[in-house]
Coordinates of C-alpha atoms in Angstrom, one line a residue:
X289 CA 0.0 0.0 0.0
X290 CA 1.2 3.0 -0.8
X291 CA 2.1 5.7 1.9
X292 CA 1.7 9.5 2.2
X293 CA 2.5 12.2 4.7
X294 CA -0.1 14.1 4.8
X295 CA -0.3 14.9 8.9
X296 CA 2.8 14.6 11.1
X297 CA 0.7 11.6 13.1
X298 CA 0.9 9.7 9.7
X299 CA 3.9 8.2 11.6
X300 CA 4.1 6.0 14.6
X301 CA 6.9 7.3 16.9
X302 CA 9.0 4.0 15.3
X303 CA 8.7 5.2 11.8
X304 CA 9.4 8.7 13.0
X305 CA 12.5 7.8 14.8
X306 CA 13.6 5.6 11.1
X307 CA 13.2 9.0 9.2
X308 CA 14.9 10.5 12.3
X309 CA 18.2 8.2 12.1
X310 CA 17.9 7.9 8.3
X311 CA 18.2 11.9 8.1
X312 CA 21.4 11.4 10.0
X313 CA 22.8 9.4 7.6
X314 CA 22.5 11.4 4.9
X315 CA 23.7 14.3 6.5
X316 CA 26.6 12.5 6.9
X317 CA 26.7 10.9 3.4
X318 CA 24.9 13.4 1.2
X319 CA 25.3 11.9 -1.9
X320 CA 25.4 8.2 -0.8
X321 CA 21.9 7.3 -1.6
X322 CA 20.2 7.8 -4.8
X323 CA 17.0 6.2 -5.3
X324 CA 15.7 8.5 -7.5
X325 CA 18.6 7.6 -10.4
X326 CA 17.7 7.5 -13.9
X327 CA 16.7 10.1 -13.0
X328 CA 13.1 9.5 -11.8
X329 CA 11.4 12.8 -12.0
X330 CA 9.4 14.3 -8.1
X331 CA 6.6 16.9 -9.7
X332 CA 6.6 19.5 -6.4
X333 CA 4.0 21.7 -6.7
X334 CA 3.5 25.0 -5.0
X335 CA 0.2 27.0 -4.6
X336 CA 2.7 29.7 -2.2
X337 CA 5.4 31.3 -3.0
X338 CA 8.5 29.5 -1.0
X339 CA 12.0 29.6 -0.4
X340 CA 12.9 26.7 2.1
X341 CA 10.9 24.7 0.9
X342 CA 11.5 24.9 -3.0
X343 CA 15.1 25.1 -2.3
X344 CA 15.4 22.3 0.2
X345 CA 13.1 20.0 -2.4
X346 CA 14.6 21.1 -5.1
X347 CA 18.5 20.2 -4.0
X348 CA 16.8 17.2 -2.2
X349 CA 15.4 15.3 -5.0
X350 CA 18.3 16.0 -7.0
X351 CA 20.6 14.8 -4.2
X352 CA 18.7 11.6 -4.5
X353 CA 19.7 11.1 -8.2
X354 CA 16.0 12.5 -9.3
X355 CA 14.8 15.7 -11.6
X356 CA 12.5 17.9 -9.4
X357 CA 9.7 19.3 -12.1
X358 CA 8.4 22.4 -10.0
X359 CA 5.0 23.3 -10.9
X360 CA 3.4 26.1 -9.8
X361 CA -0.8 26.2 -10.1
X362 CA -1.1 29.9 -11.4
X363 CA 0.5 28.1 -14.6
X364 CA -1.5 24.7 -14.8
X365 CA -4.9 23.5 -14.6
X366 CA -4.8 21.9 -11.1
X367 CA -6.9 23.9 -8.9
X368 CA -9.1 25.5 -12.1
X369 CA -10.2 23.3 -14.7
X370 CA -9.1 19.9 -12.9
X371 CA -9.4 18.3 -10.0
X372 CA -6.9 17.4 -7.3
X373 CA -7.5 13.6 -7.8
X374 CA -7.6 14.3 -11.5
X375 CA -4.2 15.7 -11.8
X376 CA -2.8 13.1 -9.1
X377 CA -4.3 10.8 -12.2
X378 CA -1.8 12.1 -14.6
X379 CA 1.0 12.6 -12.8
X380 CA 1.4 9.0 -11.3
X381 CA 2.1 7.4 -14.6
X382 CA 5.1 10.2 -15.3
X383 CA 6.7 11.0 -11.6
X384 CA 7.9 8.9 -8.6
X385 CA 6.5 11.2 -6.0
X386 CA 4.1 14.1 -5.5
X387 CA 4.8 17.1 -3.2
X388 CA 1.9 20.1 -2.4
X389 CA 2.5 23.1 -1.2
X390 CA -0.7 24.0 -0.8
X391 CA -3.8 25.6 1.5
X392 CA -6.3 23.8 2.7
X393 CA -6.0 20.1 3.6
X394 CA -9.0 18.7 1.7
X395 CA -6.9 18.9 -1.7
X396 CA -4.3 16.7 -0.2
X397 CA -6.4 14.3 1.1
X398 CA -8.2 14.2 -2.5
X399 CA -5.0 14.0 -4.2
X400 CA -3.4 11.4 -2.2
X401 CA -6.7 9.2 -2.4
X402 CA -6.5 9.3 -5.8
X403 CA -3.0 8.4 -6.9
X404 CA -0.3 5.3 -6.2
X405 CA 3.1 7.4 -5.9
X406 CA 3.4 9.0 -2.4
X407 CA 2.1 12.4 -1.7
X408 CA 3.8 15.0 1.0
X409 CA 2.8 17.7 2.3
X410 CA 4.8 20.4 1.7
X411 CA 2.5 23.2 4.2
X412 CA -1.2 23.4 4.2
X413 CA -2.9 25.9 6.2
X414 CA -3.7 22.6 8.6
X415 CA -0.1 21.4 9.3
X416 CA 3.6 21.7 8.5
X417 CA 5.1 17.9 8.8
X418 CA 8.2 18.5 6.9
X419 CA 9.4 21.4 9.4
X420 CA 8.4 19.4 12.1
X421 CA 10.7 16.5 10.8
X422 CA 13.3 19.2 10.5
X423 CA 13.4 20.9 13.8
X424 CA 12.8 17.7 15.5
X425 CA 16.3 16.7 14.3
X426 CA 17.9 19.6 15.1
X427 CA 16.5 19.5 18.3
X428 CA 18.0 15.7 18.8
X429 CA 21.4 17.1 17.2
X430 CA 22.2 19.8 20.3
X431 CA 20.1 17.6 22.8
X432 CA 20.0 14.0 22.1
X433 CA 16.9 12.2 22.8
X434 CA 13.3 13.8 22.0
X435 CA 11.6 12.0 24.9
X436 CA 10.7 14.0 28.0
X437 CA 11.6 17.7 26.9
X438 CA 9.8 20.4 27.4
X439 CA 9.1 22.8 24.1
X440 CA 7.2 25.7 23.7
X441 CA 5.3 26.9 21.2
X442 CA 4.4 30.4 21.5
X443 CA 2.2 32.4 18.8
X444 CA -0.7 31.4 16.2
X445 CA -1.4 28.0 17.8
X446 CA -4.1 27.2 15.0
X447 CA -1.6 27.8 12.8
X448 CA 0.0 25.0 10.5
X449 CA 3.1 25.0 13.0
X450 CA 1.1 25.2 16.1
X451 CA -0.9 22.1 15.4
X452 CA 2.2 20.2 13.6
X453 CA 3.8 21.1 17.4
X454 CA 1.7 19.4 18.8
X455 CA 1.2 16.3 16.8
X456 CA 4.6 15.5 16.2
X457 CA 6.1 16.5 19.5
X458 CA 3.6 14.0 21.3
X459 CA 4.6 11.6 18.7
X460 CA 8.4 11.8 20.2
X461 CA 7.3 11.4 23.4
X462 CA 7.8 15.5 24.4
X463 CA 6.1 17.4 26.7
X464 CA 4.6 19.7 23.9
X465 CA 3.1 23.2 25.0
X466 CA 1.0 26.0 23.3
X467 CA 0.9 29.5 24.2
X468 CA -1.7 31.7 22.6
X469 CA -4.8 34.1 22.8
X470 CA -8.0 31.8 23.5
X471 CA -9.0 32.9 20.1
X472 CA -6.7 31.5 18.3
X473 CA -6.0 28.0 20.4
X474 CA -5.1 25.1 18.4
X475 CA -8.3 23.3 16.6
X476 CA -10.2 21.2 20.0
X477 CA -9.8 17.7 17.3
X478 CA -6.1 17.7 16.8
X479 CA -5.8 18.6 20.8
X480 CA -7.8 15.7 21.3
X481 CA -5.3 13.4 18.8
X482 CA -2.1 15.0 20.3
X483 CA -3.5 14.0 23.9
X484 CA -4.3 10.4 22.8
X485 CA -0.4 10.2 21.2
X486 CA 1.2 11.4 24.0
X487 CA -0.3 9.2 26.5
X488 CA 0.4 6.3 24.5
X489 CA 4.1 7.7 23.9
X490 CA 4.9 9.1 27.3
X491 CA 4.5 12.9 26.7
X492 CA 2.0 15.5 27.6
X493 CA -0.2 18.4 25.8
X494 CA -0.6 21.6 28.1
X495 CA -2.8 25.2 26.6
X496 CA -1.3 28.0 27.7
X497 CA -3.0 31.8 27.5
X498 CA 0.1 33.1 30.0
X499 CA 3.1 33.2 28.2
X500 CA 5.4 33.6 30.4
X501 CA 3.9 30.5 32.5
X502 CA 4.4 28.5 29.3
X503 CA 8.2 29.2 28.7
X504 CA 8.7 28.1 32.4
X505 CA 11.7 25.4 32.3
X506 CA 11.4 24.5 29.0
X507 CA 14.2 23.0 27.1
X508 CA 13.3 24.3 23.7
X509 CA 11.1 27.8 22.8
X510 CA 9.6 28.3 19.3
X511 CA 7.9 30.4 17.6
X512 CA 6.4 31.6 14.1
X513 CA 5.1 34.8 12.4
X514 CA 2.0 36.4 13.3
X515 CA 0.8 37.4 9.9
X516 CA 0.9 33.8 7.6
X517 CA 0.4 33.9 4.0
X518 CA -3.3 34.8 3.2
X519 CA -3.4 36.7 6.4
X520 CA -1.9 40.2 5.4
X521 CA -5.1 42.1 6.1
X522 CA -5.2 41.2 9.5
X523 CA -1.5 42.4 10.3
X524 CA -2.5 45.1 12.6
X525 CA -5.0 42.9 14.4
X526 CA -2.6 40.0 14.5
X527 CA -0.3 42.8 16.5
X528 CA -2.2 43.8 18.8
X529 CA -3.5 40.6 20.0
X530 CA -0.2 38.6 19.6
X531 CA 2.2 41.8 21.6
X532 CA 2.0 39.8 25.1
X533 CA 3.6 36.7 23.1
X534 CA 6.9 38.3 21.7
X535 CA 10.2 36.1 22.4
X536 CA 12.4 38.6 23.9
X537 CA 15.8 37.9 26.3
X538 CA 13.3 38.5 29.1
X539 CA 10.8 35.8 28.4
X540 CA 14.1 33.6 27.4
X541 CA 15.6 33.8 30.3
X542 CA 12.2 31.6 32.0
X543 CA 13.3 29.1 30.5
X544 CA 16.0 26.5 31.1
X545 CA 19.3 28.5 30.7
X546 CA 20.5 25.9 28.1
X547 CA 17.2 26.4 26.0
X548 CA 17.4 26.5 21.9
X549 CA 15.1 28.7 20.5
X550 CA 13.8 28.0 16.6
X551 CA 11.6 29.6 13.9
X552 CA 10.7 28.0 10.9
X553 CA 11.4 31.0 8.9
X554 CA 10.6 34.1 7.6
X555 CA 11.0 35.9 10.6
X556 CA 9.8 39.4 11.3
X557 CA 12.3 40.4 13.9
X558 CA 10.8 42.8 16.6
X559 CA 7.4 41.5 16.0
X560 CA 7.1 37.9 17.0
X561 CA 11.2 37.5 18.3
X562 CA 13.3 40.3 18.8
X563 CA 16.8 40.2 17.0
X564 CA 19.1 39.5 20.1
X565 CA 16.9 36.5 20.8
X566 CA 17.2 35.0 17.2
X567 CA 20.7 36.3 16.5
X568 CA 21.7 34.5 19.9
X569 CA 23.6 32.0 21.2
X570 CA 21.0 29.9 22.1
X571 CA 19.0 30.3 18.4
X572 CA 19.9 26.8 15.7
X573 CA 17.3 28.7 13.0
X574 CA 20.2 27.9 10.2
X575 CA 20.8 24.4 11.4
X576 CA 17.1 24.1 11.5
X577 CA 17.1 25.4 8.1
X578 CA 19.6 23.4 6.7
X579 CA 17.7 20.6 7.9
X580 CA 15.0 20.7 6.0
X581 CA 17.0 19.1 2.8
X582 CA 18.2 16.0 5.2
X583 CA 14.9 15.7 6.9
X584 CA 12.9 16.1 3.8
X585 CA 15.3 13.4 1.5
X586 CA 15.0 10.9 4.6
X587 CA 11.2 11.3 4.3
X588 CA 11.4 10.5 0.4
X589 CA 13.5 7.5 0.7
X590 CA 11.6 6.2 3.2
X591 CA 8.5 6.6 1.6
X592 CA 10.1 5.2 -1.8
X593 CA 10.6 2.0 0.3
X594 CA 7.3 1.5 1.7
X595 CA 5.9 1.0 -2.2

């Protein structure tokens, strides 16, 4: 059966720790494994603009001996005269792999139903999986083992990296947090599926309105921008609301005097971090970036492997 990764909680926390250690390996050996020679072509589609993740893809499939065809759906008929599962269709008899950068879930869902090459999520307005894989090995690169930290996730936390936070955190066993205005508190169904994980895993899912109570002893302290794409005419709004949730040196210094902070990038410095925070010592944003290529290539030829 074919596999996609669609949701971070697509994975059991053994298959996330394979993609984990598999990551590793390539990092070490960039060019050792090519699964993709002949070269098989990836068709990585993008309904967003994008730099991290075209780039990262991009390289990515090419490291892996592939041709990435990027697509972008202002120039082709998916999302106008044809249908998700439509184009999925077409582009499973030509390409090893399909990746969406895309908004809402539903069309990833549809596409993946309809097609027998592996479909990723590249963003959605639902979830994030690929940074997830990425900062959770960065994390495990300056601290070891996943299970039992404590990481903070202060912001948007109905945003895509809120919820990813808190699926794939619980999924590694972490003690997963998420600081935000009651209005804009993760979705109460993927709560309720990050609670189940982590009690099966050995972690724990705390909501947090205070943020400096959330940041308390944490290990790790993340955040994300307060205006996403598709949200640019709430930008003063988002300010307002979002002020009490800035990561400054004060709210840092809460938490464990070791702690990493990351951001998945763009950042709006003096908005949701301030610049000596994320110019820091304790900040790994360009490891974490960086690691989107090793995290993201582990997920493709693990994925290849499971057809």
């Amino acid at each position: 059966m074919t596999r996609h990764f669609l949701r971070d909680d697509d994975l059991t926390q053994a298959e996330q720790n394979e993609i984990l250690d598999l990551a590793v390996g390539l990092k070490a050996d960039r060019f050792g494994t090519r699964p993709l020679a002949g070269p098989q072509t990836v068709a990585v589609i993008f309904d967003k603009s994008s730099t991290r993740t075209r780039v990262s893809f991009a390289v990515g499939v090419a490291d892996l001996g592939g041709v990435p065809l990027i697509i972008s759906t202002a120039n082709s008929q998916l999302g106008g005269k044809e249908t998700a599962s439509d184009t999925a269709r077409v582009l499973e008899r030509q390409v090893a792999a399909i990746v969406w950068r895309t908004y809402g879930q539903a069309g990833l869902v549809e596409m993946a139903a309809g097609t027998t090459v592996p479909v990723i999520n590249a963003l959605s307005d639902e979830f994030h999986p690929c940074q997830l894989l990425a900062d959770l090995l960065t994390i495990r690169e300056h601290r070891g083992a996943l299970a039992g930290q404590t990481v903070t996730f202060l912001g948007d936390g109905a945003s895509n990296m809120g919820q990813s936070y808190l699926l794939a955190c619980a999924i590694a066993g972490m003690h997963v947090r998420v600081a935000s205005p009651a209005d804009y508190a993760p979705s109460a169904a993927v709560v309720a599926d990050a609670e189940k994980i982590a009690a099966t895993y050995g972690g724990s899912v705390q909501l947090f309105t205070d943020a400096a109570a959330s940041v308390a002893g944490a290990d790790i302290v993340v955040t994300d921008t307060w205006v996403s794409m598709g949200k640019e005419a709430e930008k003063a709004e988002r300010v307002a609301t979002f002020g009490g949730y800035r990561v400054d040196s004060a709210l840092m210094a809460l938490a464990k005097p070791d702690a990493l902070f990351l951001h998945c990038l763009p950042a709006d410095r003096g908005y949701e971090v301030t610049a000596d925070v994320i110019d820091g010592p304790q900040s790994v944003i360009w490891d974490e970036a960086e690691n989107r290529l090793h995290a993201q290539k582990a997920l493709m030829v693990w994925l290849l492997g499971k057809q």
